[in-house]
């Protein structure tokens, strides 16, 4: 198990390095005239050149990347070119909002998908068709449209939950729950549609195995067979899909946070990407990548525990 973990950690570190370099390279190639934006169109050429030198933009690409990497490893993500604020501190203030949204969505997605997939995979017939129809509908409906409908119906018309805004969980749990419910619902619908289909297929495949039929023939109850054997065999592929969906959840969080006016890193991404604020963009990219890497590492470890053969890969 330790060798398996070491291989995954080494691959994760290499992936972070490659993505950081490629991101820095692409941002440098596509970089706009930041100094001109900061100083205004009327600024003289000498003033623009001085500002570029102050930002370090007159230095070679590799030298700038080496400086950024060395600082990032020590936890220093630099300062925003446009606001002068510490990037790490700014992200630290917004990250809990996005984390609470994504984690709540992941929990809801896992529970709902597991329940629907088990129901459809073990009962088949009408239950199977209902889950398939729900899955197709979840895929077909545009996420942006579904989010707007949720806001209008539950936030504006029925007024069951706040349509916008956010209350930290440290201030009030019930307040946090009320403000996170609609964003979580909007973000989880598409994920449940996909994952429930995966669980359904995996459960049906495992239930058709010879050893499962043997267990049933020995007199074990259906509930015991499903919970102790079928579910264990179906979890590995479902966990893989859940890990892949985490990337989509981060992307969806950008849209959802913008619609529900949540002060997370998604809303920050929309604002700072359009400005070309490289220190902020690089920090956001790396925070997102680290989140994805950690989730997939956790998924790999869980799969390794469920299926020892997976540790050999």
PDB file of C-alpha atoms in Angstrom:
ATOM      1  CA  UNK A   1       0.000   0.000   0.000  1.00  0.00           C
ATOM      2  CA  UNK A   2       2.872   2.379   0.767  1.00  0.00           C
ATOM      3  CA  UNK A   3       4.419   1.753  -2.655  1.00  0.00           C
ATOM      4  CA  UNK A   4       1.033   2.406  -4.264  1.00  0.00           C
ATOM      5  CA  UNK A   5       0.701   5.688  -2.339  1.00  0.00           C
ATOM      6  CA  UNK A   6       4.265   6.720  -3.227  1.00  0.00           C
ATOM      7  CA  UNK A   7       3.616   6.184  -6.951  1.00  0.00           C
ATOM      8  CA  UNK A   8       0.441   8.251  -6.808  1.00  0.00           C
ATOM      9  CA  UNK A   9       2.138  11.073  -4.891  1.00  0.00           C
ATOM     10  CA  UNK A  10       5.049  11.174  -7.348  1.00  0.00           C
ATOM     11  CA  UNK A  11       2.626  11.342 -10.274  1.00  0.00           C
ATOM     12  CA  UNK A  12       0.675  14.115  -8.527  1.00  0.00           C
ATOM     13  CA  UNK A  13       3.786  16.236  -7.951  1.00  0.00           C
ATOM     14  CA  UNK A  14       4.865  15.810 -11.581  1.00  0.00           C
ATOM     15  CA  UNK A  15       1.386  16.758 -12.779  1.00  0.00           C
ATOM     16  CA  UNK A  16       1.362  19.912 -10.656  1.00  0.00           C
ATOM     17  CA  UNK A  17       4.754  20.949 -12.032  1.00  0.00           C
ATOM     18  CA  UNK A  18       3.751  20.382 -15.671  1.00  0.00           C
ATOM     19  CA  UNK A  19       0.435  22.212 -15.331  1.00  0.00           C
ATOM     20  CA  UNK A  20       2.013  25.146 -13.516  1.00  0.00           C
ATOM     21  CA  UNK A  21       4.641  25.585 -16.237  1.00  0.00           C
ATOM     22  CA  UNK A  22       2.164  25.259 -19.110  1.00  0.00           C
ATOM     23  CA  UNK A  23      -0.234  27.689 -17.439  1.00  0.00           C
ATOM     24  CA  UNK A  24       2.543  30.218 -16.841  1.00  0.00           C
ATOM     25  CA  UNK A  25       3.721  29.825 -20.433  1.00  0.00           C
ATOM     26  CA  UNK A  26       0.259  30.312 -21.939  1.00  0.00           C
ATOM     27  CA  UNK A  27      -0.489  33.318 -19.750  1.00  0.00           C
ATOM     28  CA  UNK A  28       2.830  34.889 -20.703  1.00  0.00           C
ATOM     29  CA  UNK A  29       2.247  34.340 -24.419  1.00  0.00           C
ATOM     30  CA  UNK A  30      -1.277  35.748 -24.249  1.00  0.00           C
ATOM     31  CA  UNK A  31      -0.372  38.530 -21.857  1.00  0.00           C
ATOM     32  CA  UNK A  32      -1.830  41.954 -22.554  1.00  0.00           C
ATOM     33  CA  UNK A  33      -0.064  45.230 -21.874  1.00  0.00           C
ATOM     34  CA  UNK A  34      -0.635  45.219 -18.120  1.00  0.00           C
ATOM     35  CA  UNK A  35       1.485  48.289 -17.474  1.00  0.00           C
ATOM     36  CA  UNK A  36      -0.560  50.276 -19.988  1.00  0.00           C
ATOM     37  CA  UNK A  37      -3.767  49.127 -18.280  1.00  0.00           C
ATOM     38  CA  UNK A  38      -2.462  50.164 -14.886  1.00  0.00           C
ATOM     39  CA  UNK A  39      -1.108  53.551 -15.936  1.00  0.00           C
ATOM     40  CA  UNK A  40      -3.710  54.476 -18.531  1.00  0.00           C
ATOM     41  CA  UNK A  41      -3.551  55.093 -22.251  1.00  0.00           C
ATOM     42  CA  UNK A  42      -1.946  58.508 -21.791  1.00  0.00           C
ATOM     43  CA  UNK A  43       1.115  57.154 -19.975  1.00  0.00           C
ATOM     44  CA  UNK A  44       4.488  57.745 -21.594  1.00  0.00           C
ATOM     45  CA  UNK A  45       6.581  54.933 -23.027  1.00  0.00           C
ATOM     46  CA  UNK A  46       9.218  55.418 -20.324  1.00  0.00           C
ATOM     47  CA  UNK A  47       6.593  55.146 -17.580  1.00  0.00           C
ATOM     48  CA  UNK A  48       5.214  51.962 -19.147  1.00  0.00           C
ATOM     49  CA  UNK A  49       8.714  50.491 -19.410  1.00  0.00           C
ATOM     50  CA  UNK A  50       9.413  51.371 -15.775  1.00  0.00           C
ATOM     51  CA  UNK A  51       6.158  49.703 -14.669  1.00  0.00           C
ATOM     52  CA  UNK A  52       6.960  46.564 -16.680  1.00  0.00           C
ATOM     53  CA  UNK A  53      10.354  46.426 -14.989  1.00  0.00           C
ATOM     54  CA  UNK A  54       8.723  46.860 -11.572  1.00  0.00           C
ATOM     55  CA  UNK A  55       6.415  43.922 -12.322  1.00  0.00           C
ATOM     56  CA  UNK A  56       9.341  41.863 -13.612  1.00  0.00           C
ATOM     57  CA  UNK A  57       7.833  41.547 -17.076  1.00  0.00           C
ATOM     58  CA  UNK A  58      11.072  42.590 -18.757  1.00  0.00           C
ATOM     59  CA  UNK A  59      12.829  39.445 -17.488  1.00  0.00           C
ATOM     60  CA  UNK A  60      13.081  36.121 -19.391  1.00  0.00           C
ATOM     61  CA  UNK A  61      10.147  33.729 -19.102  1.00  0.00           C
ATOM     62  CA  UNK A  62      12.081  30.941 -17.367  1.00  0.00           C
ATOM     63  CA  UNK A  63      13.504  33.343 -14.796  1.00  0.00           C
ATOM     64  CA  UNK A  64      10.039  34.673 -13.987  1.00  0.00           C
ATOM     65  CA  UNK A  65       8.643  31.143 -13.723  1.00  0.00           C
ATOM     66  CA  UNK A  66      11.489  30.032 -11.450  1.00  0.00           C
ATOM     67  CA  UNK A  67      10.829  32.984  -9.141  1.00  0.00           C
ATOM     68  CA  UNK A  68       7.097  32.275  -9.101  1.00  0.00           C
ATOM     69  CA  UNK A  69       7.626  28.554  -8.428  1.00  0.00           C
ATOM     70  CA  UNK A  70      10.078  29.192  -5.612  1.00  0.00           C
ATOM     71  CA  UNK A  71       7.683  31.622  -3.950  1.00  0.00           C
ATOM     72  CA  UNK A  72       4.643  29.375  -4.493  1.00  0.00           C
ATOM     73  CA  UNK A  73       6.364  26.407  -2.850  1.00  0.00           C
ATOM     74  CA  UNK A  74       6.871  28.590   0.232  1.00  0.00           C
ATOM     75  CA  UNK A  75       3.202  29.613   0.199  1.00  0.00           C
ATOM     76  CA  UNK A  76       3.783  33.071  -1.274  1.00  0.00           C
ATOM     77  CA  UNK A  77       1.463  33.480  -4.272  1.00  0.00           C
ATOM     78  CA  UNK A  78       2.399  37.103  -4.864  1.00  0.00           C
ATOM     79  CA  UNK A  79       0.225  40.203  -4.973  1.00  0.00           C
ATOM     80  CA  UNK A  80      -2.462  41.235  -7.409  1.00  0.00           C
ATOM     81  CA  UNK A  81      -1.221  43.543 -10.142  1.00  0.00           C
ATOM     82  CA  UNK A  82      -4.433  45.553 -10.089  1.00  0.00           C
ATOM     83  CA  UNK A  83      -5.444  45.680  -6.415  1.00  0.00           C
ATOM     84  CA  UNK A  84      -2.108  45.180  -4.663  1.00  0.00           C
ATOM     85  CA  UNK A  85      -3.733  42.674  -2.292  1.00  0.00           C
ATOM     86  CA  UNK A  86      -1.998  39.511  -1.136  1.00  0.00           C
ATOM     87  CA  UNK A  87      -3.268  36.727  -3.414  1.00  0.00           C
ATOM     88  CA  UNK A  88      -3.015  33.932  -0.839  1.00  0.00           C
ATOM     89  CA  UNK A  89      -4.940  35.971   1.711  1.00  0.00           C
ATOM     90  CA  UNK A  90      -7.654  36.884  -0.793  1.00  0.00           C
ATOM     91  CA  UNK A  91      -8.095  33.274  -1.898  1.00  0.00           C
ATOM     92  CA  UNK A  92      -8.054  32.126   1.724  1.00  0.00           C
ATOM     93  CA  UNK A  93     -11.041  34.361   2.425  1.00  0.00           C
ATOM     94  CA  UNK A  94     -13.020  33.049  -0.547  1.00  0.00           C
ATOM     95  CA  UNK A  95     -11.969  29.399  -0.631  1.00  0.00           C
ATOM     96  CA  UNK A  96     -14.213  28.232   2.264  1.00  0.00           C
ATOM     97  CA  UNK A  97     -17.283  29.353   0.305  1.00  0.00           C
ATOM     98  CA  UNK A  98     -16.365  27.305  -2.755  1.00  0.00           C
ATOM     99  CA  UNK A  99     -15.219  24.344  -0.652  1.00  0.00           C
ATOM    100  CA  UNK A 100     -18.501  24.256   1.259  1.00  0.00           C
ATOM    101  CA  UNK A 101     -20.444  24.372  -2.015  1.00  0.00           C
ATOM    102  CA  UNK A 102     -18.391  21.677  -3.745  1.00  0.00           C
ATOM    103  CA  UNK A 103     -18.248  19.373  -0.709  1.00  0.00           C
ATOM    104  CA  UNK A 104     -21.990  19.712  -0.079  1.00  0.00           C
ATOM    105  CA  UNK A 105     -22.629  18.959  -3.749  1.00  0.00           C
ATOM    106  CA  UNK A 106     -20.310  15.935  -3.641  1.00  0.00           C
ATOM    107  CA  UNK A 107     -22.096  14.491  -0.596  1.00  0.00           C
ATOM    108  CA  UNK A 108     -25.554  15.055  -2.106  1.00  0.00           C
ATOM    109  CA  UNK A 109     -24.419  13.608  -5.438  1.00  0.00           C
ATOM    110  CA  UNK A 110     -22.920  10.496  -3.835  1.00  0.00           C
ATOM    111  CA  UNK A 111     -25.938   9.762  -1.631  1.00  0.00           C
ATOM    112  CA  UNK A 112     -28.583  10.437  -4.293  1.00  0.00           C
ATOM    113  CA  UNK A 113     -26.695   8.550  -7.018  1.00  0.00           C
ATOM    114  CA  UNK A 114     -26.085   5.579  -4.749  1.00  0.00           C
ATOM    115  CA  UNK A 115     -29.749   5.389  -3.759  1.00  0.00           C
ATOM    116  CA  UNK A 116     -31.058   5.745  -7.327  1.00  0.00           C
ATOM    117  CA  UNK A 117     -28.430   3.413  -8.799  1.00  0.00           C
ATOM    118  CA  UNK A 118     -29.076   0.676  -6.240  1.00  0.00           C
ATOM    119  CA  UNK A 119     -32.825   1.021  -6.701  1.00  0.00           C
ATOM    120  CA  UNK A 120     -32.603   0.741 -10.482  1.00  0.00           C
ATOM    121  CA  UNK A 121     -29.832  -1.869 -10.595  1.00  0.00           C
ATOM    122  CA  UNK A 122     -31.468  -4.316  -8.199  1.00  0.00           C
ATOM    123  CA  UNK A 123     -35.133  -3.914  -9.084  1.00  0.00           C
ATOM    124  CA  UNK A 124     -34.919  -3.268 -12.832  1.00  0.00           C
ATOM    125  CA  UNK A 125     -38.280  -2.927 -14.618  1.00  0.00           C
ATOM    126  CA  UNK A 126     -40.124   0.324 -13.891  1.00  0.00           C
ATOM    127  CA  UNK A 127     -37.472   1.551 -11.440  1.00  0.00           C
ATOM    128  CA  UNK A 128     -34.767   1.063 -14.059  1.00  0.00           C
ATOM    129  CA  UNK A 129     -36.696   3.006 -16.686  1.00  0.00           C
ATOM    130  CA  UNK A 130     -37.482   5.846 -14.286  1.00  0.00           C
ATOM    131  CA  UNK A 131     -33.813   6.315 -13.380  1.00  0.00           C
ATOM    132  CA  UNK A 132     -32.783   6.166 -17.041  1.00  0.00           C
ATOM    133  CA  UNK A 133     -35.357   8.821 -17.956  1.00  0.00           C
ATOM    134  CA  UNK A 134     -34.163  11.033 -15.110  1.00  0.00           C
ATOM    135  CA  UNK A 135     -30.575  10.551 -16.270  1.00  0.00           C
ATOM    136  CA  UNK A 136     -31.357  11.515 -19.858  1.00  0.00           C
ATOM    137  CA  UNK A 137     -33.331  14.548 -18.680  1.00  0.00           C
ATOM    138  CA  UNK A 138     -30.476  15.621 -16.421  1.00  0.00           C
ATOM    139  CA  UNK A 139     -28.019  15.405 -19.311  1.00  0.00           C
ATOM    140  CA  UNK A 140     -30.310  17.093 -21.839  1.00  0.00           C
ATOM    141  CA  UNK A 141     -31.315  20.160 -19.833  1.00  0.00           C
ATOM    142  CA  UNK A 142     -28.735  22.995 -19.953  1.00  0.00           C
ATOM    143  CA  UNK A 143     -27.236  23.553 -16.522  1.00  0.00           C
ATOM    144  CA  UNK A 144     -27.462  27.341 -16.818  1.00  0.00           C
ATOM    145  CA  UNK A 145     -31.182  27.155 -17.602  1.00  0.00           C
ATOM    146  CA  UNK A 146     -31.848  24.714 -14.752  1.00  0.00           C
ATOM    147  CA  UNK A 147     -30.021  27.017 -12.334  1.00  0.00           C
ATOM    148  CA  UNK A 148     -32.110  30.009 -13.389  1.00  0.00           C
ATOM    149  CA  UNK A 149     -35.320  27.986 -13.033  1.00  0.00           C
ATOM    150  CA  UNK A 150     -34.299  26.926  -9.525  1.00  0.00           C
ATOM    151  CA  UNK A 151     -33.662  30.549  -8.561  1.00  0.00           C
ATOM    152  CA  UNK A 152     -36.992  31.743  -9.974  1.00  0.00           C
ATOM    153  CA  UNK A 153     -39.135  28.917  -8.580  1.00  0.00           C
ATOM    154  CA  UNK A 154     -37.650  28.278  -5.127  1.00  0.00           C
ATOM    155  CA  UNK A 155     -36.002  31.625  -4.442  1.00  0.00           C
ATOM    156  CA  UNK A 156     -38.259  34.246  -6.041  1.00  0.00           C
ATOM    157  CA  UNK A 157     -41.746  32.730  -6.356  1.00  0.00           C
ATOM    158  CA  UNK A 158     -41.981  30.300  -3.422  1.00  0.00           C
ATOM    159  CA  UNK A 159     -39.366  32.115  -1.314  1.00  0.00           C
ATOM    160  CA  UNK A 160     -38.372  28.879   0.403  1.00  0.00           C
ATOM    161  CA  UNK A 161     -34.681  29.796   0.290  1.00  0.00           C
ATOM    162  CA  UNK A 162     -32.682  33.000  -0.323  1.00  0.00           C
ATOM    163  CA  UNK A 163     -32.166  33.614  -4.033  1.00  0.00           C
ATOM    164  CA  UNK A 164     -28.739  35.200  -3.506  1.00  0.00           C
ATOM    165  CA  UNK A 165     -26.191  35.766  -0.767  1.00  0.00           C
ATOM    166  CA  UNK A 166     -24.139  33.628   1.584  1.00  0.00           C
ATOM    167  CA  UNK A 167     -23.930  33.171   5.362  1.00  0.00           C
ATOM    168  CA  UNK A 168     -20.752  31.461   6.676  1.00  0.00           C
ATOM    169  CA  UNK A 169     -21.269  28.254   8.613  1.00  0.00           C
ATOM    170  CA  UNK A 170     -19.191  29.727  11.453  1.00  0.00           C
ATOM    171  CA  UNK A 171     -21.798  32.454  11.918  1.00  0.00           C
ATOM    172  CA  UNK A 172     -24.959  30.347  11.664  1.00  0.00           C
ATOM    173  CA  UNK A 173     -25.388  26.725  10.590  1.00  0.00           C
ATOM    174  CA  UNK A 174     -29.044  27.174   9.678  1.00  0.00           C
ATOM    175  CA  UNK A 175     -28.220  30.369   7.809  1.00  0.00           C
ATOM    176  CA  UNK A 176     -25.437  28.616   5.911  1.00  0.00           C
ATOM    177  CA  UNK A 177     -27.750  25.707   5.113  1.00  0.00           C
ATOM    178  CA  UNK A 178     -30.438  28.021   3.759  1.00  0.00           C
ATOM    179  CA  UNK A 179     -28.016  29.899   1.500  1.00  0.00           C
ATOM    180  CA  UNK A 180     -26.180  26.805   0.233  1.00  0.00           C
ATOM    181  CA  UNK A 181     -29.240  24.644  -0.524  1.00  0.00           C
ATOM    182  CA  UNK A 182     -30.244  26.103  -3.895  1.00  0.00           C
ATOM    183  CA  UNK A 183     -26.662  26.347  -5.250  1.00  0.00           C
ATOM    184  CA  UNK A 184     -26.048  22.744  -4.165  1.00  0.00           C
ATOM    185  CA  UNK A 185     -29.258  21.598  -5.841  1.00  0.00           C
ATOM    186  CA  UNK A 186     -28.362  23.411  -9.057  1.00  0.00           C
ATOM    187  CA  UNK A 187     -24.836  22.001  -9.129  1.00  0.00           C
ATOM    188  CA  UNK A 188     -25.740  18.430  -8.199  1.00  0.00           C
ATOM    189  CA  UNK A 189     -28.550  17.695 -10.676  1.00  0.00           C
ATOM    190  CA  UNK A 190     -26.300  17.048 -13.657  1.00  0.00           C
ATOM    191  CA  UNK A 191     -23.790  15.124 -11.551  1.00  0.00           C
ATOM    192  CA  UNK A 192     -26.506  12.863 -10.124  1.00  0.00           C
ATOM    193  CA  UNK A 193     -27.820  12.204 -13.628  1.00  0.00           C
ATOM    194  CA  UNK A 194     -24.447  10.844 -14.719  1.00  0.00           C
ATOM    195  CA  UNK A 195     -23.313   9.056 -11.585  1.00  0.00           C
ATOM    196  CA  UNK A 196     -26.633   7.297 -10.945  1.00  0.00           C
ATOM    197  CA  UNK A 197     -26.383   5.728 -14.400  1.00  0.00           C
ATOM    198  CA  UNK A 198     -22.880   4.500 -13.616  1.00  0.00           C
ATOM    199  CA  UNK A 199     -23.972   3.021 -10.272  1.00  0.00           C
ATOM    200  CA  UNK A 200     -26.979   1.383 -11.929  1.00  0.00           C
ATOM    201  CA  UNK A 201     -24.823  -0.267 -14.607  1.00  0.00           C
ATOM    202  CA  UNK A 202     -22.188  -1.384 -12.091  1.00  0.00           C
ATOM    203  CA  UNK A 203     -24.776  -2.831  -9.694  1.00  0.00           C
ATOM    204  CA  UNK A 204     -26.522  -4.710 -12.501  1.00  0.00           C
ATOM    205  CA  UNK A 205     -23.190  -6.117 -13.741  1.00  0.00           C
ATOM    206  CA  UNK A 206     -22.072  -7.270 -10.288  1.00  0.00           C
ATOM    207  CA  UNK A 207     -25.514  -8.705  -9.464  1.00  0.00           C
ATOM    208  CA  UNK A 208     -25.294 -10.899 -12.569  1.00  0.00           C
ATOM    209  CA  UNK A 209     -21.989 -12.487 -11.461  1.00  0.00           C
ATOM    210  CA  UNK A 210     -21.920 -16.182 -10.594  1.00  0.00           C
ATOM    211  CA  UNK A 211     -20.700 -15.669  -7.036  1.00  0.00           C
ATOM    212  CA  UNK A 212     -23.667 -13.395  -6.291  1.00  0.00           C
ATOM    213  CA  UNK A 213     -26.108 -16.018  -7.524  1.00  0.00           C
ATOM    214  CA  UNK A 214     -24.279 -18.579  -5.389  1.00  0.00           C
ATOM    215  CA  UNK A 215     -24.665 -16.404  -2.310  1.00  0.00           C
ATOM    216  CA  UNK A 216     -28.373 -16.063  -2.976  1.00  0.00           C
ATOM    217  CA  UNK A 217     -28.667 -19.835  -3.484  1.00  0.00           C
ATOM    218  CA  UNK A 218     -27.078 -20.386  -0.074  1.00  0.00           C
ATOM    219  CA  UNK A 219     -29.975 -18.552   1.519  1.00  0.00           C
ATOM    220  CA  UNK A 220     -28.441 -15.125   2.205  1.00  0.00           C
ATOM    221  CA  UNK A 221     -31.016 -12.356   2.268  1.00  0.00           C
ATOM    222  CA  UNK A 222     -31.198 -10.004  -0.684  1.00  0.00           C
ATOM    223  CA  UNK A 223     -30.370  -7.006   1.506  1.00  0.00           C
ATOM    224  CA  UNK A 224     -27.259  -8.711   2.877  1.00  0.00           C
ATOM    225  CA  UNK A 225     -26.024  -9.710  -0.582  1.00  0.00           C
ATOM    226  CA  UNK A 226     -26.557  -6.210  -1.976  1.00  0.00           C
ATOM    227  CA  UNK A 227     -25.001  -4.285   0.910  1.00  0.00           C
ATOM    228  CA  UNK A 228     -22.043  -6.588   1.630  1.00  0.00           C
ATOM    229  CA  UNK A 229     -21.110  -7.842  -1.829  1.00  0.00           C
ATOM    230  CA  UNK A 230     -22.855  -6.088  -4.735  1.00  0.00           C
ATOM    231  CA  UNK A 231     -22.327  -2.588  -3.374  1.00  0.00           C
ATOM    232  CA  UNK A 232     -18.642  -3.227  -2.672  1.00  0.00           C
ATOM    233  CA  UNK A 233     -18.048  -4.410  -6.228  1.00  0.00           C
ATOM    234  CA  UNK A 234     -19.974  -1.496  -7.731  1.00  0.00           C
ATOM    235  CA  UNK A 235     -18.238   1.207  -5.689  1.00  0.00           C
ATOM    236  CA  UNK A 236     -14.918   1.205  -7.582  1.00  0.00           C
ATOM    237  CA  UNK A 237     -16.256   2.359 -10.990  1.00  0.00           C
ATOM    238  CA  UNK A 238     -18.659   4.757  -9.277  1.00  0.00           C
ATOM    239  CA  UNK A 239     -15.803   6.326  -7.304  1.00  0.00           C
ATOM    240  CA  UNK A 240     -13.816   6.783 -10.518  1.00  0.00           C
ATOM    241  CA  UNK A 241     -16.689   8.682 -12.130  1.00  0.00           C
ATOM    242  CA  UNK A 242     -17.215  10.758  -8.970  1.00  0.00           C
ATOM    243  CA  UNK A 243     -13.555  11.788  -9.040  1.00  0.00           C
ATOM    244  CA  UNK A 244     -13.819  12.812 -12.685  1.00  0.00           C
ATOM    245  CA  UNK A 245     -16.986  14.770 -11.966  1.00  0.00           C
ATOM    246  CA  UNK A 246     -15.136  16.860  -9.393  1.00  0.00           C
ATOM    247  CA  UNK A 247     -13.509  18.759 -12.268  1.00  0.00           C
ATOM    248  CA  UNK A 248     -16.945  19.536 -13.670  1.00  0.00           C
ATOM    249  CA  UNK A 249     -18.147  20.649 -10.250  1.00  0.00           C
ATOM    250  CA  UNK A 250     -15.342  23.209 -10.035  1.00  0.00           C
ATOM    251  CA  UNK A 251     -16.248  24.544 -13.470  1.00  0.00           C
ATOM    252  CA  UNK A 252     -19.938  24.603 -12.610  1.00  0.00           C
ATOM    253  CA  UNK A 253     -19.193  26.409  -9.359  1.00  0.00           C
ATOM    254  CA  UNK A 254     -17.966  29.408 -11.369  1.00  0.00           C
ATOM    255  CA  UNK A 255     -21.392  29.811 -12.998  1.00  0.00           C
ATOM    256  CA  UNK A 256     -23.407  28.939  -9.889  1.00  0.00           C
ATOM    257  CA  UNK A 257     -21.475  31.344  -7.663  1.00  0.00           C
ATOM    258  CA  UNK A 258     -21.997  34.114 -10.185  1.00  0.00           C
ATOM    259  CA  UNK A 259     -25.769  33.511 -10.378  1.00  0.00           C
ATOM    260  CA  UNK A 260     -26.294  33.138  -6.614  1.00  0.00           C
ATOM    261  CA  UNK A 261     -23.845  35.948  -5.750  1.00  0.00           C
ATOM    262  CA  UNK A 262     -21.660  33.685  -3.615  1.00  0.00           C
ATOM    263  CA  UNK A 263     -18.304  35.275  -2.659  1.00  0.00           C
ATOM    264  CA  UNK A 264     -16.212  32.246  -3.645  1.00  0.00           C
ATOM    265  CA  UNK A 265     -13.239  31.706  -5.925  1.00  0.00           C
ATOM    266  CA  UNK A 266     -15.617  31.081  -8.838  1.00  0.00           C
ATOM    267  CA  UNK A 267     -16.790  34.679  -8.784  1.00  0.00           C
ATOM    268  CA  UNK A 268     -13.166  35.753  -8.299  1.00  0.00           C
ATOM    269  CA  UNK A 269     -12.179  33.766 -11.396  1.00  0.00           C
ATOM    270  CA  UNK A 270     -14.718  35.589 -13.557  1.00  0.00           C
ATOM    271  CA  UNK A 271     -13.511  39.003 -12.405  1.00  0.00           C
ATOM    272  CA  UNK A 272      -9.738  38.517 -12.497  1.00  0.00           C
ATOM    273  CA  UNK A 273      -9.469  36.403 -15.653  1.00  0.00           C
ATOM    274  CA  UNK A 274     -10.946  39.197 -17.743  1.00  0.00           C
ATOM    275  CA  UNK A 275      -8.396  41.629 -16.278  1.00  0.00           C
ATOM    276  CA  UNK A 276      -5.417  39.406 -17.104  1.00  0.00           C
ATOM    277  CA  UNK A 277      -4.172  39.485 -13.499  1.00  0.00           C
ATOM    278  CA  UNK A 278      -1.528  36.755 -13.893  1.00  0.00           C
ATOM    279  CA  UNK A 279      -0.601  36.249 -10.198  1.00  0.00           C
ATOM    280  CA  UNK A 280      -4.270  35.765  -9.312  1.00  0.00           C
ATOM    281  CA  UNK A 281      -4.993  33.537 -12.314  1.00  0.00           C
ATOM    282  CA  UNK A 282      -1.971  31.331 -11.598  1.00  0.00           C
ATOM    283  CA  UNK A 283      -3.026  30.975  -7.970  1.00  0.00           C
ATOM    284  CA  UNK A 284      -6.590  30.074  -8.950  1.00  0.00           C
ATOM    285  CA  UNK A 285      -5.355  27.513 -11.471  1.00  0.00           C
ATOM    286  CA  UNK A 286      -3.061  25.853  -8.958  1.00  0.00           C
ATOM    287  CA  UNK A 287      -5.672  25.816  -6.173  1.00  0.00           C
ATOM    288  CA  UNK A 288      -8.122  24.152  -8.561  1.00  0.00           C
ATOM    289  CA  UNK A 289      -5.545  21.645  -9.799  1.00  0.00           C
ATOM    290  CA  UNK A 290      -4.456  20.779  -6.259  1.00  0.00           C
ATOM    291  CA  UNK A 291      -8.097  20.175  -5.349  1.00  0.00           C
ATOM    292  CA  UNK A 292      -8.584  17.878  -8.330  1.00  0.00           C
ATOM    293  CA  UNK A 293      -5.331  16.018  -7.621  1.00  0.00           C
ATOM    294  CA  UNK A 294      -6.203  15.490  -3.948  1.00  0.00           C
ATOM    295  CA  UNK A 295      -9.694  14.220  -4.775  1.00  0.00           C
ATOM    296  CA  UNK A 296      -8.382  11.810  -7.387  1.00  0.00           C
ATOM    297  CA  UNK A 297      -5.649  10.662  -4.998  1.00  0.00           C
ATOM    298  CA  UNK A 298      -8.311   9.946  -2.379  1.00  0.00           C
ATOM    299  CA  UNK A 299     -10.363   8.070  -4.984  1.00  0.00           C
ATOM    300  CA  UNK A 300      -7.329   5.983  -5.972  1.00  0.00           C
ATOM    301  CA  UNK A 301      -6.673   5.100  -2.332  1.00  0.00           C
ATOM    302  CA  UNK A 302     -10.301   4.114  -1.739  1.00  0.00           C
ATOM    303  CA  UNK A 303     -10.311   1.971  -4.877  1.00  0.00           C
ATOM    304  CA  UNK A 304      -7.052   0.380  -3.727  1.00  0.00           C
ATOM    305  CA  UNK A 305      -8.668  -0.516  -0.407  1.00  0.00           C
ATOM    306  CA  UNK A 306     -11.754  -1.950  -2.105  1.00  0.00           C
ATOM    307  CA  UNK A 307      -9.812  -3.764  -4.817  1.00  0.00           C
ATOM    308  CA  UNK A 308      -6.249  -4.844  -3.904  1.00  0.00           C
ATOM    309  CA  UNK A 309      -5.536  -5.635  -7.574  1.00  0.00           C
ATOM    310  CA  UNK A 310      -5.759  -1.917  -8.351  1.00  0.00           C
ATOM    311  CA  UNK A 311      -2.687  -1.273  -6.191  1.00  0.00           C
ATOM    312  CA  UNK A 312      -0.534  -3.005  -8.795  1.00  0.00           C
ATOM    313  CA  UNK A 313      -1.314  -0.379 -11.453  1.00  0.00           C
TER     314      UNK A 313
END
